[in-house]
Short mmCIF file of C-alpha atoms in Angstrom, two decimals:
data_model
loop_
_atom_site.label_atom_id
_atom_site.label_comp_id
_atom_site.label_asym_id
_atom_site.label_seq_id
_atom_site.Cartn_x
_atom_site.Cartn_y
_atom_site.Cartn_z
CA MET A 8 82.08 67.29 -74.71
CA ASN A 9 85.88 66.98 -74.96
CA ALA A 10 87.91 70.08 -76.00
CA PRO A 11 89.91 69.67 -79.16
CA PRO A 12 93.71 69.50 -78.67
CA SER A 13 94.37 73.03 -79.72
CA ALA A 14 91.71 74.32 -77.23
CA ARG A 15 93.38 72.04 -74.45
CA ALA A 16 96.79 73.59 -75.04
CA SER A 17 95.41 77.15 -74.92
CA ILE A 18 93.88 76.20 -71.64
CA ALA A 19 97.08 74.94 -70.35
CA GLN A 20 98.83 78.11 -71.48
CA VAL A 21 96.41 80.22 -69.67
CA PHE A 22 96.85 78.35 -66.42
CA ARG A 23 100.72 78.46 -66.73
CA SER A 24 100.58 82.20 -67.29
CA ALA A 25 98.67 82.44 -64.05
CA GLY A 26 101.29 80.30 -62.17
CA ILE A 27 99.11 77.49 -61.91
CA VAL A 28 100.59 73.96 -62.83
CA LEU A 29 98.23 71.43 -64.08
CA ARG A 30 99.09 67.79 -63.08
CA PRO A 31 97.65 64.57 -64.30
CA ALA A 32 94.74 63.38 -62.28
CA ALA A 33 96.39 60.12 -61.25
CA ALA A 34 98.92 62.36 -59.37
CA VAL A 35 96.30 63.90 -57.16
CA PRO A 36 95.93 62.14 -53.83
CA ASP A 37 92.67 60.54 -53.19
CA HIS A 38 91.39 61.88 -49.93
CA ARG A 39 87.98 60.23 -50.25
CA PRO A 40 86.83 58.12 -47.24
CA ARG A 41 87.52 54.49 -47.92
CA GLY A 42 84.41 52.34 -48.06
CA ARG A 43 81.02 53.64 -47.35
CA PRO A 44 79.66 57.02 -46.27
CA GLU A 45 79.70 57.94 -42.47
CA THR A 46 75.82 56.95 -42.46
CA MET A 47 76.94 53.50 -43.50
CA ARG A 48 78.98 52.39 -40.43
CA LYS A 49 80.67 49.19 -40.21
CA ILE A 50 80.85 48.10 -36.54
CA LEU A 51 82.55 44.84 -35.15
CA HIS A 52 82.07 43.28 -31.80
CA ILE A 53 84.97 40.95 -31.00
CA ASP A 54 84.43 38.50 -28.30
CA MET A 55 87.13 36.11 -27.36
CA ASP A 56 85.84 32.57 -26.74
CA CYS A 57 86.00 31.37 -23.16
CA PHE A 58 89.09 33.67 -22.82
CA TYR A 59 90.19 32.97 -19.33
CA ALA A 60 89.54 28.99 -19.69
CA ALA A 61 91.13 29.00 -23.21
CA ILE A 62 94.31 30.72 -22.01
CA GLU A 63 94.66 27.93 -19.18
CA GLU A 64 94.07 25.30 -21.81
CA ARG A 65 96.71 26.63 -24.02
CA GLU A 66 99.00 26.88 -21.06
CA ASN A 67 98.32 23.39 -19.89
CA PRO A 68 97.12 21.24 -22.99
CA ALA A 69 96.31 18.46 -20.71
CA LEU A 70 93.22 20.40 -19.83
CA ARG A 71 92.06 20.31 -23.46
CA GLY A 72 88.78 18.25 -23.92
CA LYS A 73 87.91 18.33 -20.28
CA PRO A 74 85.56 20.40 -18.33
CA VAL A 75 87.36 23.34 -16.88
CA GLY A 76 86.13 26.09 -14.48
CA VAL A 77 88.23 29.21 -13.72
CA GLY A 78 88.06 30.60 -10.16
CA GLY A 79 86.01 29.43 -7.34
CA SER A 80 88.76 27.52 -5.27
CA SER A 81 86.24 27.00 -2.35
CA ARG A 82 82.88 25.69 -2.45
CA ARG A 83 81.58 28.93 -1.33
CA GLY A 84 83.13 30.60 -4.34
CA VAL A 85 81.67 31.32 -7.61
CA LEU A 86 83.16 30.55 -11.19
CA THR A 87 84.59 33.30 -13.15
CA THR A 88 84.26 31.37 -16.22
CA ALA A 89 83.64 27.87 -17.71
CA ASN A 90 84.91 26.33 -21.06
CA TYR A 91 82.53 24.84 -23.53
CA GLU A 92 82.93 21.22 -22.27
CA ALA A 93 81.89 22.44 -18.75
CA ARG A 94 78.87 24.35 -20.17
CA LYS A 95 77.51 21.27 -21.72
CA TYR A 96 76.92 20.13 -18.07
CA GLY A 97 75.14 23.55 -17.49
CA CYS A 98 78.20 25.33 -15.58
CA ARG A 99 78.26 28.99 -16.20
CA SER A 100 80.08 32.10 -15.03
CA ALA A 101 78.95 33.42 -11.66
CA MET A 102 77.64 29.94 -10.66
CA PRO A 103 78.43 28.94 -7.25
CA VAL A 104 80.97 26.11 -7.17
CA PHE A 105 78.92 23.72 -5.28
CA LYS A 106 76.26 23.82 -7.92
CA ALA A 107 78.69 23.49 -10.67
CA LYS A 108 80.16 20.41 -8.92
CA GLU A 109 76.66 19.02 -8.58
CA LEU A 110 76.24 19.35 -12.27
CA CYS A 111 79.58 18.22 -13.23
CA PRO A 112 81.33 16.24 -10.53
CA HIS A 113 84.62 15.82 -12.33
CA LEU A 114 84.92 19.76 -13.18
CA ILE A 115 88.49 20.80 -13.02
CA LEU A 116 89.03 24.20 -11.15
CA VAL A 117 91.96 26.26 -11.77
CA PRO A 118 92.84 29.48 -10.05
CA VAL A 119 92.30 32.89 -11.60
CA ARG A 120 95.65 34.36 -13.02
CA PHE A 121 94.83 37.95 -13.94
CA ASP A 122 98.22 39.11 -14.71
CA LEU A 123 98.46 36.50 -17.49
CA TYR A 124 94.99 37.44 -18.68
CA ARG A 125 95.92 41.05 -18.93
CA SER A 126 98.99 40.51 -20.74
CA GLU A 127 97.08 38.39 -23.43
CA SER A 128 94.47 41.21 -23.39
CA ALA A 129 97.06 43.63 -24.39
CA ARG A 130 98.48 41.48 -27.21
CA ILE A 131 95.17 41.12 -28.69
CA ARG A 132 94.37 45.02 -28.31
CA ALA A 133 97.51 45.48 -30.35
CA ILE A 134 96.10 43.43 -33.01
CA PHE A 135 92.93 45.58 -33.06
CA GLY A 136 95.16 48.66 -33.49
CA ARG A 137 96.34 47.40 -36.86
CA PHE A 138 92.90 47.83 -38.25
CA THR A 139 91.57 50.94 -36.53
CA GLU A 140 92.19 53.61 -33.93
CA LYS A 141 88.40 53.46 -32.93
CA ILE A 142 88.36 50.73 -30.19
CA GLU A 143 86.22 50.60 -27.31
CA PRO A 144 87.19 47.75 -24.69
CA LEU A 145 84.46 46.49 -22.79
CA SER A 146 86.32 44.04 -20.65
CA LEU A 147 89.67 42.03 -21.01
CA ASP A 148 87.98 39.79 -23.50
CA GLU A 149 85.70 41.87 -25.68
CA ALA A 150 85.59 45.20 -27.57
CA TYR A 151 83.86 47.22 -30.26
CA LEU A 152 85.69 48.26 -33.25
CA ASP A 153 84.60 50.95 -35.82
CA VAL A 154 86.16 50.02 -39.11
CA SER A 155 83.89 52.33 -41.40
CA HIS A 156 86.88 53.96 -42.85
CA LEU A 157 88.26 50.69 -44.49
CA ARG A 158 87.46 49.86 -47.97
CA SER A 159 87.12 45.98 -47.41
CA SER A 160 83.77 44.45 -46.37
CA GLY A 161 83.24 44.11 -42.55
CA ALA A 162 83.06 40.42 -42.90
CA ALA A 163 86.42 40.19 -44.62
CA ILE A 164 88.08 42.49 -42.01
CA ALA A 165 86.69 40.31 -39.08
CA ARG A 166 88.08 37.21 -40.75
CA GLU A 167 91.50 38.60 -41.25
CA LEU A 168 91.43 40.02 -37.55
CA ARG A 169 90.37 36.71 -36.11
CA ALA A 170 92.86 34.87 -38.09
CA GLN A 171 95.61 37.14 -36.99
CA ILE A 172 94.47 36.58 -33.27
CA ARG A 173 94.54 32.67 -33.76
CA GLU A 174 97.87 32.74 -35.37
CA GLU A 175 99.69 34.89 -32.98
CA THR A 176 98.04 33.97 -29.56
CA GLY A 177 96.73 30.43 -30.09
CA LEU A 178 93.18 31.80 -29.14
CA THR A 179 89.91 31.98 -30.94
CA ALA A 180 87.50 34.91 -31.09
CA SER A 181 83.99 35.28 -32.48
CA ALA A 182 82.81 38.45 -34.20
CA GLY A 183 79.63 40.22 -35.09
CA ILE A 184 79.50 42.69 -37.81
CA ALA A 185 76.74 45.27 -38.16
CA PRO A 186 75.72 48.83 -38.69
CA ASN A 187 75.51 49.72 -35.08
CA LYS A 188 76.85 48.33 -31.63
CA LEU A 189 73.59 46.80 -30.57
CA ILE A 190 73.25 44.35 -33.41
CA ALA A 191 76.99 43.63 -33.74
CA LYS A 192 77.03 42.42 -30.08
CA ILE A 193 74.09 40.24 -30.60
CA ALA A 194 75.57 38.82 -33.89
CA SER A 195 78.85 37.91 -32.29
CA ASP A 196 76.95 35.23 -30.25
CA TRP A 197 75.47 33.79 -33.38
CA ASN A 198 78.17 31.46 -34.46
CA LYS A 199 80.18 30.93 -31.36
CA PRO A 200 82.78 29.52 -30.88
CA ASP A 201 85.35 30.60 -33.52
CA GLY A 202 82.79 32.03 -35.95
CA GLN A 203 81.35 35.16 -37.13
CA HIS A 204 77.93 36.63 -38.36
CA GLU A 205 77.19 39.75 -40.24
CA VAL A 206 73.86 41.56 -40.40
CA THR A 207 74.06 44.11 -43.21
CA ARG A 208 71.74 47.44 -43.15
CA ASP A 209 69.38 45.83 -45.56
CA GLU A 210 68.89 42.74 -43.39
CA VAL A 211 68.39 44.73 -39.94
CA ALA A 212 64.49 44.78 -40.34
CA GLU A 213 64.16 41.00 -41.09
CA PHE A 214 67.11 40.04 -38.45
CA MET A 215 65.19 42.05 -35.58
CA ALA A 216 61.68 40.99 -36.34
CA GLN A 217 62.63 37.30 -35.95
CA LEU A 218 64.94 37.71 -32.95
CA PRO A 219 63.54 36.35 -29.73
CA VAL A 220 63.07 39.26 -27.26
CA GLY A 221 65.35 37.48 -24.67
CA ARG A 222 68.36 38.20 -26.88
CA LEU A 223 67.82 42.09 -26.35
CA TRP A 224 70.09 43.78 -23.83
CA GLY A 225 68.67 44.14 -20.43
CA ILE A 226 65.93 41.49 -20.69
CA GLY A 227 66.50 38.58 -18.29
CA PRO A 228 64.30 35.49 -17.52
CA LYS A 229 61.90 37.38 -15.39
CA MET A 230 61.35 40.14 -17.94
CA ARG A 231 61.14 37.74 -20.72
CA GLY A 232 58.53 35.83 -18.69
CA LYS A 233 56.32 38.92 -18.55
CA LEU A 234 56.72 39.71 -22.10
CA ASN A 235 55.81 35.94 -23.07
CA ALA A 236 52.73 36.31 -20.92
CA MET A 237 51.50 39.19 -23.11
CA GLY A 238 52.23 37.21 -26.17
CA ILE A 239 55.49 38.91 -27.04
CA HIS A 240 58.07 36.46 -28.10
CA THR A 241 60.05 38.06 -30.82
CA CYS A 242 61.10 41.63 -31.36
CA GLY A 243 58.48 41.56 -34.23
CA ASP A 244 55.88 41.14 -31.68
CA LEU A 245 57.26 43.84 -29.55
CA GLN A 246 57.18 46.16 -32.61
CA ARG A 247 53.52 46.13 -32.74
CA LEU A 248 53.29 48.15 -29.48
CA ASP A 249 53.58 51.82 -29.74
CA LYS A 250 55.85 53.92 -27.53
CA LEU A 251 52.76 54.97 -25.44
CA GLU A 252 51.71 51.52 -24.46
CA LEU A 253 55.14 50.43 -23.79
CA ALA A 254 55.81 53.40 -21.53
CA GLN A 255 52.48 52.67 -19.72
CA ARG A 256 53.51 49.15 -19.06
CA PHE A 257 57.31 49.36 -18.43
CA GLY A 258 57.85 53.34 -17.74
CA SER A 259 61.17 54.79 -19.34
CA TRP A 260 62.40 51.27 -19.93
CA GLY A 261 59.50 50.70 -22.39
CA LEU A 262 60.57 53.51 -24.44
CA GLU A 263 64.16 52.01 -24.55
CA LEU A 264 62.51 48.57 -25.59
CA HIS A 265 60.79 50.37 -28.54
CA ASP A 266 63.96 51.54 -30.05
CA LEU A 267 65.96 48.24 -29.12
CA SER A 268 63.22 45.92 -30.77
CA ARG A 269 63.82 47.88 -34.20
CA GLY A 270 67.54 47.56 -33.85
CA GLU A 271 67.96 51.21 -33.47
CA ASP A 272 71.28 52.43 -31.78
CA THR A 273 73.27 55.66 -32.62
CA ARG A 274 75.92 55.17 -30.04
CA GLU A 275 79.42 55.90 -31.31
CA VAL A 276 82.35 53.62 -30.48
CA ARG A 277 84.06 55.51 -27.72
CA THR A 278 87.75 55.84 -27.71
CA GLU A 279 90.35 57.12 -25.36
CA SER A 280 88.70 60.46 -24.77
CA ILE A 281 88.96 62.22 -21.23
CA ARG A 282 86.58 60.05 -19.03
CA LYS A 283 84.96 61.09 -15.75
CA SER A 284 84.82 57.48 -14.57
CA VAL A 285 86.08 54.05 -15.08
CA SER A 286 83.69 51.03 -14.36
CA CYS A 287 83.16 47.25 -14.94
CA GLU A 288 79.63 45.76 -14.97
CA HIS A 289 78.34 42.21 -15.11
CA THR A 290 74.90 41.00 -15.91
CA PHE A 291 74.48 37.50 -14.35
CA PRO A 292 72.92 34.59 -16.29
CA GLU A 293 71.10 33.83 -13.16
CA ASN A 294 70.22 36.16 -10.31
CA ILE A 295 72.63 36.02 -7.47
CA GLN A 296 70.73 35.09 -4.31
CA THR A 297 73.21 35.86 -1.41
CA LEU A 298 75.85 38.42 -0.60
CA PRO A 299 78.71 36.01 0.03
CA ALA A 300 78.13 34.77 -3.60
CA LEU A 301 78.61 38.26 -4.92
CA GLU A 302 82.06 38.81 -3.10
CA PRO A 303 84.22 36.69 -5.29
CA MET A 304 82.62 38.49 -8.40
CA LEU A 305 83.38 41.84 -6.94
CA LEU A 306 86.96 40.97 -6.49
CA ALA A 307 87.34 39.83 -10.08
CA MET A 308 85.67 43.13 -11.23
CA ILE A 309 88.05 45.28 -9.05
CA GLU A 310 91.09 43.57 -10.73
CA GLU A 311 89.51 44.54 -14.25
CA VAL A 312 88.99 48.19 -13.09
CA ARG A 313 92.52 48.14 -11.56
CA GLU A 314 93.92 46.80 -15.13
CA ASP A 315 92.03 49.76 -16.71
CA LEU A 316 93.30 52.26 -14.54
CA GLU A 317 96.95 51.21 -14.73
CA ARG A 318 96.75 50.86 -18.47
CA LYS A 319 95.02 53.98 -19.54
CA HIS A 320 94.45 56.30 -16.44
CA SER A 321 97.49 56.21 -14.32
CA ASN A 322 97.82 59.94 -14.15
CA ARG A 323 94.10 60.64 -13.05
CA LEU A 324 93.28 61.22 -9.43
CA ILE A 325 90.28 59.21 -8.03
CA ARG A 326 87.63 61.14 -6.36
CA SER A 327 85.30 58.17 -5.04
CA LEU A 328 84.49 54.43 -5.25
CA VAL A 329 81.21 53.35 -6.59
CA ILE A 330 79.08 50.17 -6.42
CA LYS A 331 75.99 49.98 -8.59
CA MET A 332 73.54 47.05 -8.15
CA LYS A 333 70.46 46.13 -10.24
CA PHE A 334 67.94 43.81 -8.65
CA SER A 335 65.57 41.16 -10.11
CA ASP A 336 62.81 43.69 -10.34
CA PHE A 337 64.99 46.16 -12.32
CA THR A 338 65.12 48.59 -9.56
CA ARG A 339 68.68 49.68 -8.96
CA THR A 340 70.78 51.55 -6.31
CA THR A 341 74.42 53.02 -6.05
CA ALA A 342 76.46 53.26 -3.09
CA GLU A 343 79.24 55.64 -3.29
CA LYS A 344 81.96 56.94 -0.97
CA ALA A 345 84.93 59.47 -1.48
CA HIS A 346 88.18 57.79 -1.65
CA ALA A 347 91.44 58.44 -3.28
CA GLU A 348 92.61 54.89 -4.06
CA LEU A 349 90.86 51.65 -5.30
CA ASP A 350 90.30 49.84 -2.09
CA ALA A 351 88.90 46.34 -2.25
CA HIS A 352 87.97 46.50 1.85
CA LEU A 353 85.98 49.71 1.15
CA LEU A 354 84.24 48.33 -1.97
CA LYS A 355 83.25 45.33 0.10
CA GLU A 356 81.59 47.54 2.58
CA LEU A 357 79.83 49.51 -0.26
CA LEU A 358 78.78 46.12 -1.55
CA ALA A 359 77.15 45.26 1.71
CA GLU A 360 75.52 48.60 1.92
CA ALA A 361 73.94 48.17 -1.59
CA TRP A 362 72.76 44.86 -0.58
CA LYS A 363 71.20 45.84 2.61
CA ARG A 364 69.09 48.51 0.45
CA GLY A 365 67.92 45.83 -1.59
CA GLN A 366 66.37 44.12 1.22
CA ASN A 367 67.56 40.64 0.29
CA ARG A 368 66.33 41.03 -3.33
CA PRO A 369 68.29 38.70 -5.95
CA VAL A 370 70.80 40.83 -7.79
CA ARG A 371 70.98 40.67 -11.64
CA LEU A 372 73.77 43.19 -12.34
CA LEU A 373 76.76 44.34 -10.41
CA GLY A 374 79.01 47.39 -11.29
CA VAL A 375 82.22 48.48 -9.78
CA GLY A 376 83.81 51.78 -10.46
CA VAL A 377 85.75 55.01 -9.76
CA ARG A 378 85.12 58.56 -10.48
CA PHE A 379 87.80 60.96 -11.29
CA ARG A 380 88.67 64.35 -10.14
CA ASP A 381 88.52 66.88 -12.84
CA PRO A 382 91.62 67.63 -14.75
CA GLU A 383 91.42 71.27 -13.76
CA GLU A 384 91.13 70.06 -10.04
CA LYS A 385 94.16 68.03 -10.36
CA GLN A 386 96.20 71.19 -11.96
CA GLN A 387 94.95 73.31 -8.83
CA LEU A 388 96.01 70.59 -6.31
CA ASP A 389 99.51 70.36 -8.23
CA LEU A 390 100.08 74.05 -7.48
CA PHE A 391 99.94 73.37 -3.79
#
């Protein structure tokens, strides 16, 4: 019940006598979080469309509308990426050049220009920074953004962000919008190129139930074949198996499958906190069958790690170099050696060592990275 005017006046007098000044409610700053509560996250996954190839087409408009592959200047090399025209013929990243040329004899090959790609990536990263400080780059051409603090809808934010990228760089981006990183990444591939797809919290259950199991992270053709042989074609099929049965069939990976199939992912968008390592990983669309075919991809990934080091970790001391390899049967190995610099020659030796451990098994994932010395260790070294 509202107090009568006389009562309100006396209340004001009491507060004034106590040295408390009453101000109109409108003058009080609103510190409430913008948008939904923290439990209702809005995560964007932004993925540039054929990033390297799109930059080359922008720089040389004569390439537009023609099948273009970036990298792989020799027949023994592999493609770093291919544009959408080339993909219509079956050309893909990590594909040997000779095979790409068989599929598309008129494929135009252009050399990799990492300095240019890094420069464009920095411009796009600056656009991300207009919307949020919570940015987790995955590579030069994709990143997670946490925009939970913004009042606008995730879809509206993604549209505006993509529009700014297009206007300022001439490049297009696709976006996935979801309550977590897992679903946002899947959704970003839904309306490629130059599109976006949102999965709201209320839509997660239906979205995951109908999702083919092959769209889940970590499930390649071989694993998909095993699941299909069990009658499992969608995440909904997978959800009917309990944790015990999945663990019995697939070990610890089965427990992860249980959560993935339900769209459960509590990972935060990681920002520029102190990191113990920097790495780059690539899962190949098709398993790589030979060591020479891995080497061009290794060199490209070394450049991504180098760019990350120069841009964000130039003051950190490197402890060791690391090669990670996952094989077609999902076993993995890590080759590591103490070294104070990012050395391509040494990383090639570690690549060969990891390949030898695999006993010629096809490779489905390659990772390259460095481990840092502890900051305290750096301080002690500085004293001497």
